[in-house]
């Protein structure tokens, strides 16, 4: 019996009403605080007139109700954030629900299958079609629609649960409000000592891993309500996180030892710490980073320029195709400000469960404000190529790609930053921490669970950065692929064998390299790196490096005649108009290294899924025949169309 029950997608709350209910909470809480502060101020003004021995104690007595009112504000602020976050999630789920219901309606029109009907596909006559689709394909599509309904319903259930858990975590502030002076104030001395020590650690900026671990252990001693109260300070530290975090295994054990309520509270109280902390599951990190992003974006201290950059992150989280079952997107890491700019890593796919994960490292002039959008689109193209490679090779694994704009990349010329390796060394250290952190976070899986394959893909100056990271790694990655490289520091990295990358059956490192003949930018970076007395960098495409080179020149599949386009410039995603001034250096539209249907993109999808051996040599692209002085010669534009069997045979015989 086959039907689609979409009723589980009904009855969700109106996001607008949730927001209307949330907004007054902060205003009411602030009103209470204002009243208490005014009362305390009035009493403090009586200092000269009221000189009784108990004067100091009487004035001090206002401390507890003031703290209670602040605690009330903190608690209501948590409720506010929980409701607003729930509203945002429901709004996004409503959008996805609308798309899904349209897809279901379209499916019904094409197959004449009405919701709620009982259809037994195994009872259909063999090869009978429904609306042009075979019974088998209809069953597959029906199964996909059911899965999407189930996934959407589960998403709402989780959002509702998270909201309720945050609200339930709000507790009354410890200690009664005294209505008269009784000789002493009732406070929780242990909690006060903990808060004091936490403040000391923050002031010292938690300079080492021992201090960071101490802070985590202190958080473990606080209730969810106390954690939320602590987080209301919204310090810069709580937005940014540790510079020297504890060991990943220590973080894993610490996180596992927290209650679900404590975990939920920390996502709100210390979003910058949790969102960037290796050892915490990536789903939890993503939620914390979203809280942090929202908080920074709405902060009145955030400039319009910074808000414009942060908006690019919001845009990058939108699915590439709203009408398809697109992979989830999330924020793997987020630093609001470092060296005057934000850094972020956007994950496409589920980093907690994916069996094949690829870090995509960009080159020069890639910032959040100017580069994240294009780089994430290329990451999506890579993801799609990997999924297709899995499909045609019968692999049922899952993929995730990280669009890693997580380091300070050099400015483009006339800046000379790209000629130095300084930023590559700093960025490489950060990349190594992220890669080893991923490996060790996922290492918590139980025995018998397949460990994820980790790959590194790097472009331009990103290859220089990645080479430093790969040499410094504690754990091997499965493959590394460099395209359009700006060169490798040969004195520090003697060959591909120096990198912590797995080796093939013959003992050769699984390090792949490609450079398009029309890429005129990458060689400039290599040559320029040797100017002004610098040591210089060498191309990894050359023999000294020992990488596995593949072509980006395009061609025809020798077996099928399918065409793969060439790469015409330095960009991962082509954008220049054919024949324009921009096209002298930039790749033309559809002809970037990672653009779908290019030879480079096909080969990179293979290398980054462990199938480098399937790269095949293509037949070279042919030019159209044109008449010149009465003779037919091949000087026309290159033919980038699939070949007919007759044309394929002709090309083979040339």
CSV table of C-alpha atoms in Angstrom, one decimal, residues 423-434 465 468-470 472:
chain,number,residue,atom,x,y,z
A,423,UNK,CA,49.7,34.1,5.2
A,424,UNK,CA,49.9,30.6,3.9
A,425,UNK,CA,51.8,29.5,7.0
A,426,UNK,CA,49.3,31.1,9.3
A,427,UNK,CA,46.4,29.8,7.4
A,428,UNK,CA,47.9,26.4,7.1
A,429,UNK,CA,48.2,26.1,10.9
A,430,UNK,CA,44.5,26.9,11.2
A,431,UNK,CA,43.6,24.4,8.5
A,432,UNK,CA,45.6,21.7,10.2
A,433,UNK,CA,43.7,22.2,13.4
A,434,UNK,CA,40.3,22.0,11.6
A,465,UNK,CA,48.2,27.1,2.4
A,468,UNK,CA,51.7,23.7,5.0
A,469,UNK,CA,48.6,22.2,6.7
A,470,UNK,CA,49.1,18.7,5.1
A,472,UNK,CA,51.7,19.5,9.8
